[in-house]
GROMACS .gro file of C-alpha atoms in nm:
model
  490
    1MET     CA    1   9.674   3.925   4.635
    2ALA     CA    2   9.458   3.607   4.586
    3ASP     CA    3   9.413   3.396   4.328
    4ASP     CA    4   9.079   3.221   4.209
    5VAL     CA    5   9.097   2.842   4.137
    6GLN     CA    6   8.797   2.771   3.910
    7SER     CA    7   8.685   2.434   3.704
    8SER     CA    8   8.587   2.453   3.365
    9PRO     CA    9   8.396   2.149   3.257
   10ALA     CA   10   8.559   2.184   2.902
   11ASP     CA   11   8.883   2.215   2.975
   12THR     CA   12   8.943   2.035   3.333
   13PRO     CA   13   8.700   1.813   3.392
   14PRO     CA   14   8.746   1.584   3.713
   15GLY     CA   15   8.837   1.261   3.517
   16GLY     CA   16   9.187   1.141   3.483
   17PRO     CA   17   9.449   1.077   3.204
   18ARG     CA   18   9.194   1.097   2.934
   19ALA     CA   19   9.069   1.458   2.980
   20ASP     CA   20   9.448   1.550   3.070
   21ASP     CA   21   9.545   1.377   2.727
   22ASP     CA   22   9.243   1.576   2.541
   23GLN     CA   23   9.353   1.902   2.625
   24LEU     CA   24   9.694   1.788   2.515
   25ARG     CA   25   9.543   1.717   2.173
   26GLU     CA   26   9.361   2.035   2.166
   27LEU     CA   27   9.705   2.228   2.204
   28GLY     CA   28   9.824   2.055   1.918
   29TYR     CA   29  10.043   1.753   2.045
   30ARG     CA   30   9.977   1.382   2.095
   31PRO     CA   31  10.053   1.228   2.413
   32GLU     CA   32  10.417   1.087   2.442
   33LEU     CA   33  10.509   1.126   2.818
   34ARG     CA   34  10.395   0.894   3.068
   35ARG     CA   35  10.148   1.040   3.312
   36ALA     CA   36  10.298   0.927   3.668
   37LEU     CA   37  10.292   1.254   3.894
   38GLY     CA   38  10.022   1.345   4.118
   39GLY     CA   39   9.942   1.644   4.312
   40MET     CA   40  10.203   1.596   4.626
   41SER     CA   41  10.447   1.500   4.321
   42SER     CA   42  10.398   1.823   4.165
   43PHE     CA   43  10.413   1.993   4.502
   44ALA     CA   44  10.723   1.829   4.574
   45LEU     CA   45  10.910   1.965   4.245
   46GLN     CA   46  10.818   2.277   4.319
   47PHE     CA   47  10.929   2.261   4.680
   48SER     CA   48  11.225   2.086   4.583
   49THR     CA   49  11.344   2.339   4.360
   50ALA     CA   50  11.345   2.596   4.640
   51CYS     CA   51  11.518   2.337   4.867
   52PHE     CA   52  11.541   2.590   5.131
   53SER     CA   53  11.750   2.375   5.413
   54GLY     CA   54  11.995   2.265   5.158
   55ALA     CA   55  12.054   2.587   4.974
   56ILE     CA   56  12.085   2.788   5.284
   57VAL     CA   57  12.362   2.552   5.433
   58VAL     CA   58  12.570   2.632   5.115
   59ALA     CA   59  12.451   2.985   5.066
   60PHE     CA   60  12.418   3.129   5.424
   61LEU     CA   61  12.681   3.401   5.349
   62VAL     CA   62  12.527   3.505   5.043
   63GLY     CA   63  12.322   3.744   5.233
   64PHE     CA   64  12.486   3.725   5.582
   65GLY     CA   65  12.834   3.794   5.427
   66GLN     CA   66  12.646   4.131   5.267
   67VAL     CA   67  12.441   4.288   5.542
   68GLY     CA   68  12.501   4.085   5.819
   69PRO     CA   69  12.166   3.999   6.025
   70LEU     CA   70  11.957   4.253   5.785
   71SER     CA   71  11.963   3.966   5.558
   72LEU     CA   72  11.651   3.797   5.709
   73TRP     CA   73  11.478   4.121   5.602
   74THR     CA   74  11.625   4.108   5.258
   75PHE     CA   75  11.516   3.765   5.203
   76ALA     CA   76  11.183   3.807   5.339
   77GLY     CA   77  11.127   4.125   5.109
   78ALA     CA   78  11.259   4.004   4.815
   79THR     CA   79  11.080   3.630   4.829
   80VAL     CA   80  10.751   3.806   4.843
   81LEU     CA   81  10.824   3.984   4.525
   82GLN     CA   82  10.946   3.649   4.386
   83VAL     CA   83  10.624   3.488   4.500
   84VAL     CA   84  10.411   3.757   4.287
   85VAL     CA   85  10.622   3.616   3.973
   86ALA     CA   86  10.507   3.258   4.098
   87PHE     CA   87  10.156   3.337   4.098
   88CYS     CA   88  10.183   3.487   3.762
   89ILE     CA   89  10.400   3.212   3.597
   90ALA     CA   90  10.151   2.936   3.766
   91GLU     CA   91   9.857   3.109   3.575
   92LEU     CA   92  10.028   3.095   3.254
   93CYS     CA   93  10.145   2.729   3.307
   94SER     CA   94   9.751   2.665   3.380
   95ALA     CA   95   9.660   2.808   3.050
   96TYR     CA   96   9.947   2.581   2.883
   97PRO     CA   97  10.011   2.269   3.137
   98LEU     CA   98  10.264   2.142   2.836
   99ALA     CA   99  10.642   2.038   2.843
  100GLY     CA  100  10.846   2.312   2.819
  101GLY     CA  101  10.659   2.541   3.064
  102VAL     CA  102  10.697   2.909   2.951
  103TYR     CA  103  10.896   2.834   2.660
  104GLN     CA  104  10.552   2.702   2.537
  105VAL     CA  105  10.343   2.993   2.644
  106VAL     CA  106  10.575   3.298   2.515
  107THR     CA  107  10.596   3.063   2.202
  108ARG     CA  108  10.220   3.073   2.142
  109GLN     CA  109  10.155   3.403   2.283
  110ALA     CA  110  10.459   3.580   2.113
  111GLY     CA  111  10.578   3.412   1.858
  112ARG     CA  112  10.863   3.162   1.809
  113PHE     CA  113  11.206   3.372   1.849
  114LEU     CA  114  11.092   3.510   2.143
  115GLY     CA  115  10.975   3.176   2.274
  116TRP     CA  116  11.292   2.993   2.181
  117GLN     CA  117  11.498   3.257   2.357
  118VAL     CA  118  11.269   3.232   2.661
  119GLY     CA  119  11.347   2.847   2.644
  120TRP     CA  120  11.693   2.877   2.584
  121MET     CA  121  11.757   3.099   2.892
  122ILE     CA  122  11.552   2.844   3.124
  123GLN     CA  123  11.731   2.562   2.998
  124ILE     CA  124  12.075   2.782   3.123
  125ALA     CA  125  11.939   2.853   3.426
  126HIS     CA  126  11.825   2.485   3.530
  127PHE     CA  127  12.203   2.395   3.399
  128ALA     CA  128  12.373   2.632   3.602
  129SER     CA  129  12.136   2.545   3.912
  130VAL     CA  130  12.289   2.173   3.881
  131GLY     CA  131  12.661   2.305   3.874
  132LEU     CA  132  12.564   2.556   4.171
  133GLY     CA  133  12.420   2.287   4.400
  134ALA     CA  134  12.727   2.037   4.295
  135VAL     CA  135  12.984   2.345   4.350
  136GLY     CA  136  12.797   2.418   4.692
  137LEU     CA  137  12.815   2.055   4.806
  138THR     CA  138  13.176   1.970   4.724
  139PRO     CA  139  13.310   2.132   5.011
  140LEU     CA  140  13.063   1.988   5.272
  141ILE     CA  141  13.077   1.650   5.181
  142CYS     CA  142  13.474   1.651   5.153
  143ASN     CA  143  13.461   1.810   5.488
  144TRP     CA  144  13.316   1.512   5.602
  145PHE     CA  145  13.625   1.319   5.510
  146GLY     CA  146  13.851   1.588   5.666
  147VAL     CA  147  13.935   1.748   5.373
  148GLU     CA  148  13.932   2.121   5.400
  149ARG     CA  149  14.063   2.326   5.110
  150LEU     CA  150  14.020   2.192   4.762
  151SER     CA  151  14.173   2.357   4.456
  152HIS     CA  152  13.987   2.465   4.122
  153TRP     CA  153  14.038   2.140   3.986
  154GLN     CA  154  13.976   1.930   4.257
  155THR     CA  155  13.637   2.126   4.307
  156VAL     CA  156  13.573   2.058   3.949
  157GLY     CA  157  13.614   1.690   3.967
  158VAL     CA  158  13.424   1.632   4.286
  159SER     CA  159  13.151   1.852   4.121
  160ALA     CA  160  13.150   1.640   3.810
  161LEU     CA  161  13.140   1.321   4.017
  162ILE     CA  162  12.781   1.453   4.174
  163ILE     CA  163  12.657   1.579   3.848
  164LEU     CA  164  12.691   1.212   3.717
  165ALA     CA  165  12.543   1.051   4.001
  166THR     CA  166  12.220   1.314   3.934
  167THR     CA  167  12.250   1.229   3.540
  168LEU     CA  168  12.250   0.834   3.614
  169LEU     CA  169  11.927   0.853   3.854
  170ASN     CA  170  11.727   1.077   3.591
  171LEU     CA  171  11.799   0.813   3.291
  172LEU     CA  172  11.577   0.586   3.535
  173ARG     CA  173  11.204   0.539   3.590
  174VAL     CA  174  10.977   0.859   3.628
  175LYS     CA  175  10.826   0.719   3.921
  176LEU     CA  176  11.146   0.629   4.061
  177VAL     CA  177  11.265   0.986   4.062
  178ALA     CA  178  10.922   1.100   4.156
  179LEU     CA  179  11.011   0.880   4.454
  180LEU     CA  180  11.358   1.001   4.526
  181ASN     CA  181  11.167   1.380   4.528
  182ASN     CA  182  10.900   1.332   4.776
  183VAL     CA  183  11.186   1.152   5.014
  184GLY     CA  184  11.395   1.491   4.935
  185VAL     CA  185  11.092   1.692   5.027
  186VAL     CA  186  11.074   1.500   5.357
  187SER     CA  187  11.427   1.539   5.445
  188GLU     CA  188  11.406   1.921   5.349
  189LEU     CA  189  11.120   1.965   5.593
  190LEU     CA  190  11.283   1.732   5.869
  191ALA     CA  191  11.590   1.975   5.848
  192SER     CA  192  11.429   2.288   5.837
  193GLY     CA  193  11.166   2.208   6.121
  194ALA     CA  194  11.460   2.054   6.359
  195ILE     CA  195  11.627   2.383   6.304
  196VAL     CA  196  11.330   2.607   6.381
  197VAL     CA  197  11.184   2.330   6.643
  198GLY     CA  198  11.511   2.258   6.829
  199CYS     CA  199  11.659   2.624   6.805
  200GLY     CA  200  11.317   2.745   6.955
  201ALA     CA  201  11.309   2.514   7.239
  202ALA     CA  202  11.685   2.561   7.342
  203PHE     CA  203  11.587   2.933   7.353
  204LEU     CA  204  11.273   2.935   7.512
  205PHE     CA  205  11.307   2.643   7.764
  206PHE     CA  206  11.682   2.550   7.830
  207GLY     CA  207  11.794   2.855   7.849
  208GLN     CA  208  12.037   2.838   7.573
  209PRO     CA  209  12.178   3.184   7.543
  210HIS     CA  210  12.077   3.382   7.227
  211ARG     CA  211  12.117   3.757   7.062
  212PRO     CA  212  11.850   4.004   7.147
  213MET     CA  213  11.582   4.077   6.881
  214GLY     CA  214  11.732   4.419   6.827
  215PHE     CA  215  12.042   4.259   6.672
  216LEU     CA  216  11.844   4.137   6.388
  217PHE     CA  217  11.799   4.507   6.291
  218THR     CA  218  12.177   4.550   6.266
  219ASP     CA  219  12.440   4.491   6.023
  220ALA     CA  220  12.647   4.332   6.301
  221GLY     CA  221  12.958   4.533   6.169
  222VAL     CA  222  12.977   4.334   5.822
  223VAL     CA  223  12.915   4.629   5.636
  224GLN     CA  224  13.185   4.889   5.539
  225GLY     CA  225  13.044   5.195   5.412
  226SER     CA  226  12.727   5.244   5.237
  227VAL     CA  227  12.470   4.985   5.323
  228VAL     CA  228  12.262   5.069   4.992
  229LEU     CA  229  12.467   4.866   4.773
  230PRO     CA  230  12.508   4.541   5.004
  231LEU     CA  231  12.140   4.521   5.088
  232ILE     CA  232  12.052   4.527   4.708
  233PHE     CA  233  12.312   4.228   4.637
  234SER     CA  234  12.184   4.026   4.938
  235CYS     CA  235  11.855   3.994   4.772
  236LEU     CA  236  12.061   3.712   4.573
  237LEU     CA  237  12.008   3.493   4.827
  238SER     CA  238  11.622   3.492   4.768
  239ALA     CA  239  11.639   3.486   4.398
  240PHE     CA  240  11.902   3.205   4.434
  241ILE     CA  241  11.674   3.006   4.642
  242VAL     CA  242  11.302   3.103   4.547
  243SER     CA  243  11.329   3.055   4.161
  244GLY     CA  244  11.226   2.818   3.896
  245PHE     CA  245  10.873   2.907   3.922
  246ASP     CA  246  10.803   2.665   3.603
  247VAL     CA  247  10.987   2.343   3.721
  248SER     CA  248  10.620   2.179   3.793
  249GLY     CA  249  10.508   2.316   3.484
  250THR     CA  250  10.776   2.152   3.248
  251ALA     CA  251  10.636   1.824   3.425
  252GLY     CA  252  10.292   1.917   3.304
  253GLU     CA  253  10.228   1.646   3.048
  254GLU     CA  254  10.356   1.412   3.337
  255THR     CA  255  10.104   1.520   3.568
  256HIS     CA  256   9.728   1.424   3.617
  257ASN     CA  257   9.487   1.725   3.621
  258ALA     CA  258   9.792   1.954   3.538
  259SER     CA  259   9.609   2.246   3.449
  260ARG     CA  260   9.471   2.280   3.809
  261SER     CA  261   9.717   2.086   4.010
  262VAL     CA  262  10.029   2.246   3.856
  263PRO     CA  263   9.962   2.603   3.951
  264VAL     CA  264   9.813   2.556   4.287
  265MET     CA  265  10.092   2.349   4.394
  266ALA     CA  266  10.354   2.532   4.255
  267VAL     CA  267  10.211   2.878   4.435
  268SER     CA  268  10.176   2.666   4.770
  269ALA     CA  269  10.536   2.546   4.753
  270ASN     CA  270  10.653   2.896   4.691
  271ILE     CA  271  10.477   3.017   4.996
  272LEU     CA  272  10.558   2.743   5.201
  273THR     CA  273  10.910   2.819   5.118
  274LEU     CA  274  10.871   3.175   5.200
  275ILE     CA  275  10.735   3.097   5.559
  276VAL     CA  276  10.983   2.808   5.659
  277GLY     CA  277  11.266   3.027   5.509
  278SER     CA  278  11.230   3.318   5.721
  279LEU     CA  279  11.189   3.129   6.031
  280VAL     CA  280  11.453   2.922   5.992
  281LEU     CA  281  11.680   3.255   5.902
  282PHE     CA  282  11.534   3.401   6.218
  283VAL     CA  283  11.623   3.157   6.473
  284LEU     CA  284  12.009   3.125   6.281
  285MET     CA  285  12.058   3.502   6.314
  286LEU     CA  286  11.961   3.481   6.697
  287GLY     CA  287  12.198   3.195   6.733
  288ILE     CA  288  12.492   3.329   6.631
  289SER     CA  289  12.765   3.327   6.859
  290SER     CA  290  13.034   3.503   6.681
  291VAL     CA  291  13.008   3.693   6.379
  292ASP     CA  292  13.359   3.693   6.265
  293GLY     CA  293  13.346   3.273   6.329
  294THR     CA  294  13.050   3.238   6.116
  295LEU     CA  295  13.188   3.468   5.837
  296ASN     CA  296  13.507   3.245   5.831
  297SER     CA  297  13.359   2.903   5.862
  298ALA     CA  298  13.338   2.658   5.563
  299SER     CA  299  12.998   2.534   5.699
  300PRO     CA  300  12.826   2.838   5.870
  301VAL     CA  301  12.508   2.705   5.926
  302LYS     CA  302  12.657   2.408   6.148
  303TYR     CA  303  12.893   2.656   6.312
  304ILE     CA  304  12.593   2.838   6.444
  305LEU     CA  305  12.389   2.528   6.535
  306ALA     CA  306  12.651   2.307   6.698
  307PRO     CA  307  12.676   2.540   7.027
  308ILE     CA  308  12.315   2.503   7.038
  309LEU     CA  309  12.209   2.164   6.938
  310GLY     CA  310  12.500   1.957   6.981
  311THR     CA  311  12.764   1.897   6.700
  312PRO     CA  312  12.594   1.525   6.640
  313PHE     CA  313  12.245   1.680   6.582
  314ALA     CA  314  12.381   1.998   6.373
  315THR     CA  315  12.574   1.712   6.157
  316ALA     CA  316  12.266   1.532   6.094
  317ILE     CA  317  12.084   1.835   6.006
  318GLU     CA  318  12.324   1.894   5.737
  319VAL     CA  319  12.347   1.538   5.586
  320LEU     CA  320  11.967   1.608   5.571
  321ALA     CA  321  12.007   1.926   5.402
  322VAL     CA  322  12.274   1.809   5.162
  323PHE     CA  323  12.062   1.498   5.070
  324SER     CA  324  11.803   1.731   4.970
  325LEU     CA  325  12.000   1.982   4.776
  326PHE     CA  326  12.131   1.678   4.575
  327VAL     CA  327  11.759   1.568   4.521
  328ASN     CA  328  11.720   1.968   4.402
  329GLY     CA  329  12.009   1.906   4.157
  330MET     CA  330  11.833   1.594   4.034
  331VAL     CA  331  11.479   1.758   3.972
  332VAL     CA  332  11.604   2.091   3.808
  333GLN     CA  333  11.846   1.914   3.567
  334LEU     CA  334  11.529   1.670   3.474
  335ALA     CA  335  11.326   2.008   3.411
  336GLY     CA  336  11.611   2.165   3.195
  337ALA     CA  337  11.562   1.831   2.981
  338ARG     CA  338  11.231   1.837   2.938
  339VAL     CA  339  11.269   2.169   2.809
  340LEU     CA  340  11.523   2.058   2.571
  341TRP     CA  341  11.278   1.773   2.460
  342ALA     CA  342  11.012   2.025   2.395
  343GLN     CA  343  11.180   2.220   2.153
  344GLY     CA  344  11.328   1.888   1.983
  345ARG     CA  345  10.974   1.782   1.951
  346ASP     CA  346  10.863   2.122   1.802
  347GLY     CA  347  11.198   2.102   1.565
  348ALA     CA  348  11.344   2.414   1.709
  349PHE     CA  349  11.647   2.289   1.840
  350VAL     CA  350  11.962   2.192   1.672
  351GLY     CA  351  11.992   1.811   1.687
  352ALA     CA  352  11.605   1.800   1.737
  353ARG     CA  353  11.581   1.426   1.590
  354LEU     CA  354  11.765   1.318   1.886
  355LEU     CA  355  11.642   1.555   2.162
  356LYS     CA  356  11.271   1.458   2.130
  357ARG     CA  357  11.404   1.096   2.138
  358LEU     CA  358  11.277   0.893   2.491
  359SER     CA  359  11.358   0.579   2.638
  360ARG     CA  360  11.166   0.268   2.700
  361GLU     CA  361  11.035   0.461   3.028
  362ARG     CA  362  10.971   0.760   2.858
  363VAL     CA  363  11.251   0.967   2.986
  364PRO     CA  364  11.442   1.251   2.736
  365VAL     CA  365  11.761   1.045   2.747
  366THR     CA  366  11.948   1.310   2.518
  367GLY     CA  367  11.803   1.607   2.695
  368VAL     CA  368  11.929   1.422   3.043
  369LEU     CA  369  12.266   1.385   2.854
  370VAL     CA  370  12.275   1.747   2.741
  371SER     CA  371  12.179   1.913   3.045
  372GLY     CA  372  12.479   1.706   3.254
  373ALA     CA  373  12.745   1.796   2.994
  374ILE     CA  374  12.639   2.161   2.982
  375ALA     CA  375  12.632   2.187   3.377
  376LEU     CA  376  12.975   2.046   3.389
  377LEU     CA  377  13.103   2.326   3.138
  378PHE     CA  378  12.936   2.582   3.391
  379ILE     CA  379  13.161   2.471   3.687
  380VAL     CA  380  13.482   2.480   3.467
  381TYR     CA  381  13.389   2.838   3.342
  382SER     CA  382  13.349   2.912   3.703
  383ALA     CA  383  13.372   2.710   4.038
  384VAL     CA  384  13.352   3.060   4.202
  385PHE     CA  385  12.979   3.002   4.388
  386GLN     CA  386  12.881   3.333   4.380
  387VAL     CA  387  12.925   3.380   4.023
  388LEU     CA  388  12.724   3.091   3.948
  389ALA     CA  389  12.453   3.162   4.173
  390ALA     CA  390  12.438   3.508   4.005
  391ILE     CA  391  12.442   3.369   3.645
  392LEU     CA  392  12.156   3.133   3.769
  393ALA     CA  393  11.956   3.414   3.904
  394VAL     CA  394  12.012   3.648   3.604
  395THR     CA  395  11.889   3.355   3.374
  396TRP     CA  396  11.577   3.274   3.542
  397ALA     CA  397  11.510   3.640   3.637
  398LEU     CA  398  11.532   3.746   3.242
  399SER     CA  399  11.329   3.462   3.097
  400TYR     CA  400  11.036   3.509   3.382
  401ALA     CA  401  11.096   3.892   3.298
  402ALA     CA  402  11.003   3.806   2.943
  403SER     CA  403  10.743   3.581   3.013
  404THR     CA  404  10.538   3.811   3.254
  405ALA     CA  405  10.584   4.075   3.017
  406VAL     CA  406  10.429   3.880   2.753
  407GLY     CA  407  10.181   3.799   3.021
  408ILE     CA  408  10.080   4.184   3.065
  409ARG     CA  409   9.967   4.204   2.693
  410SER     CA  410   9.795   3.842   2.673
  411ARG     CA  411   9.567   3.933   3.008
  412ILE     CA  412   9.475   4.270   2.872
  413ARG     CA  413   9.382   4.086   2.530
  414GLY     CA  414   9.237   3.836   2.686
  415SER     CA  415   9.441   3.591   2.478
  416LEU     CA  416   9.488   3.328   2.708
  417PRO     CA  417   9.283   2.982   2.641
  418GLU     CA  418   9.055   2.872   2.937
  419ARG     CA  419   9.243   2.753   3.235
  420SER     CA  420   9.162   2.647   3.587
  421PHE     CA  421   9.389   2.906   3.780
  422THR     CA  422   9.306   3.260   3.730
  423LEU     CA  423   9.482   3.535   3.892
  424ARG     CA  424   9.234   3.815   4.004
  425GLY     CA  425   9.409   4.159   3.941
  426GLY     CA  426   9.607   4.016   3.685
  427PRO     CA  427   9.757   4.274   3.438
  428PHE     CA  428   9.905   4.471   3.790
  429TRP     CA  429  10.034   4.184   3.938
  430TYR     CA  430  10.221   4.091   3.580
  431ILE     CA  431  10.356   4.436   3.536
  432VAL     CA  432  10.484   4.441   3.925
  433ALA     CA  433  10.657   4.077   3.867
  434THR     CA  434  10.802   4.230   3.514
  435ILE     CA  435  10.968   4.515   3.680
  436TRP     CA  436  11.093   4.322   3.989
  437SER     CA  437  11.265   4.082   3.769
  438LEU     CA  438  11.400   4.332   3.539
  439MET     CA  439  11.538   4.512   3.838
  440LEU     CA  440  11.695   4.184   3.955
  441VAL     CA  441  11.871   4.143   3.656
  442ALA     CA  442  11.996   4.479   3.637
  443PHE     CA  443  12.124   4.477   4.022
  444LEU     CA  444  12.308   4.148   3.979
  445ILE     CA  445  12.475   4.193   3.667
  446TYR     CA  446  12.606   4.538   3.840
  447GLN     CA  447  12.750   4.338   4.122
  448ASP     CA  448  12.991   4.142   3.878
  449PRO     CA  449  12.933   4.296   3.501
  450VAL     CA  450  13.281   4.107   3.414
  451LYS     CA  451  13.201   3.744   3.487
  452VAL     CA  452  12.824   3.777   3.538
  453GLY     CA  453  12.771   4.011   3.266
  454CYS     CA  454  12.982   3.874   3.011
  455GLY     CA  455  12.844   3.532   3.094
  456THR     CA  456  12.480   3.643   3.041
  457LEU     CA  457  12.619   3.823   2.710
  458GLY     CA  458  12.761   3.498   2.614
  459VAL     CA  459  12.468   3.308   2.686
  460ILE     CA  460  12.233   3.536   2.494
  461VAL     CA  461  12.480   3.541   2.190
  462ILE     CA  462  12.478   3.140   2.163
  463GLY     CA  463  12.078   3.141   2.165
  464VAL     CA  464  12.085   3.361   1.918
  465VAL     CA  465  12.313   3.186   1.698
  466LEU     CA  466  12.148   2.853   1.787
  467TYR     CA  467  11.847   2.968   1.698
  468PHE     CA  468  11.905   3.101   1.336
  469THR     CA  469  12.092   2.766   1.298
  470ALA     CA  470  11.795   2.547   1.421
  471HIS     CA  471  11.537   2.751   1.211
  472ALA     CA  472  11.777   2.739   0.877
  473ARG     CA  473  11.659   2.397   0.880
  474ASP     CA  474  11.314   2.299   0.709
  475GLU     CA  475  11.173   2.148   1.029
  476ARG     CA  476  10.845   2.153   1.190
  477ALA     CA  477  10.843   2.486   1.388
  478PRO     CA  478  10.619   2.516   1.694
  479GLU     CA  479  10.358   2.752   1.553
  480GLU     CA  480  10.307   2.502   1.276
  481ALA     CA  481  10.223   2.257   1.537
  482VAL     CA  482   9.993   2.443   1.736
  483THR     CA  483   9.588   2.473   1.711
  484PRO     CA  484   9.491   2.815   1.774
  485PRO     CA  485   9.362   2.859   2.184
  486ARG     CA  486   9.035   2.963   2.230
  487PRO     CA  487   9.061   3.329   2.415
  488VAL     CA  488   8.846   3.365   2.709
  489ALA     CA  489   8.710   3.704   2.899
  490ARG     CA  490   8.989   3.834   3.091
   0.00000   0.00000   0.00000
């Protein structure tokens, strides 16, 4: 699969903010957000969404606990398919570089009902991700202070403080958030690089004992019975980490040359996550000294690294990973707030007049506050990490399945507007992405039909009720605000 990045003089001139704002007006909106993000900041947004080192510190057992070392291969295989989805979403966001990401795409290509539902599911995925990150960070941070066992409400309390911190930071200037995001990416790369280089050097040059290569092709005794379902369920690790493909797209109205830089940087970030993530898992699997000890550890990655690199170095890596995951929560929360703001601007959400308000620094304040509140509700609903991870993955996969399904029709009809990023063989890859996303939804709901299935159903029902409540009002709808895009040859 290859992508063809093309420049169109009419739509994506090499100029700066004026060209971006002209394109925004062509799509039916006046510039309201502050364009403060460059290409690297766009890359950092998407890479922070994956946040592999932070995610693997809290979610290592999501894969390893199912199939042992085989989770390396399920992660790599599932992530390749996730990258296919990323390519498709990147093209759609290139066509519509607007706040709201795929909400805007689906609304304009398939009508406001489906578009609204996709936007709602994306928001829920963002908010569940914030709650999930907070729940994952809580035991690690508490462990630093000697607290090893937490009750449900203690977990909720500490997680709420983490969510409060990300909320307060998101209310500040966009440039400050972008700066913290860039620092988070550096922390992420340092942590991942230290694991790969440190373990590799210890194995190759310092005689540190490690597992043989054959160990990677076994379940290490983790699986009891058939391996088929555990293999499928272990794909949750990839679905949890490599997702949120339009997070940088939701910041399209704040990014310079968004039609080009957003998709290119988004795809680059996801491919880098595939490479770095596979390498990190590879050396971690080789470094496992005790399978039972790893399975029973409150911090399995630190448990693996401490005998290899020393406890102080392993702790330093964990601190970097925790910081990068904290930044991830901040980034994802603001992305969800941007979708809420976009729906408020379109008069497509209850309380639209409040949601579309911006602070003096052009931050969607109401969206940030609402996102923090909903993230807190998620951790009250379930402070169990695996349940939140599954709800997160299902809502993201379901929204992207709808988006790529719409993309199939749009590519076949040639109804997407001119764009700077075009996916060769587009319809085929959109079909692959749609099938994979739907399979992922089915797998994850089957794993826990009560908590995950009922939780997802509840999200859908609430979304339908909110939609008809919002549109019962005589407010400006997205379709009335949209200047019909110019179709181009597919």
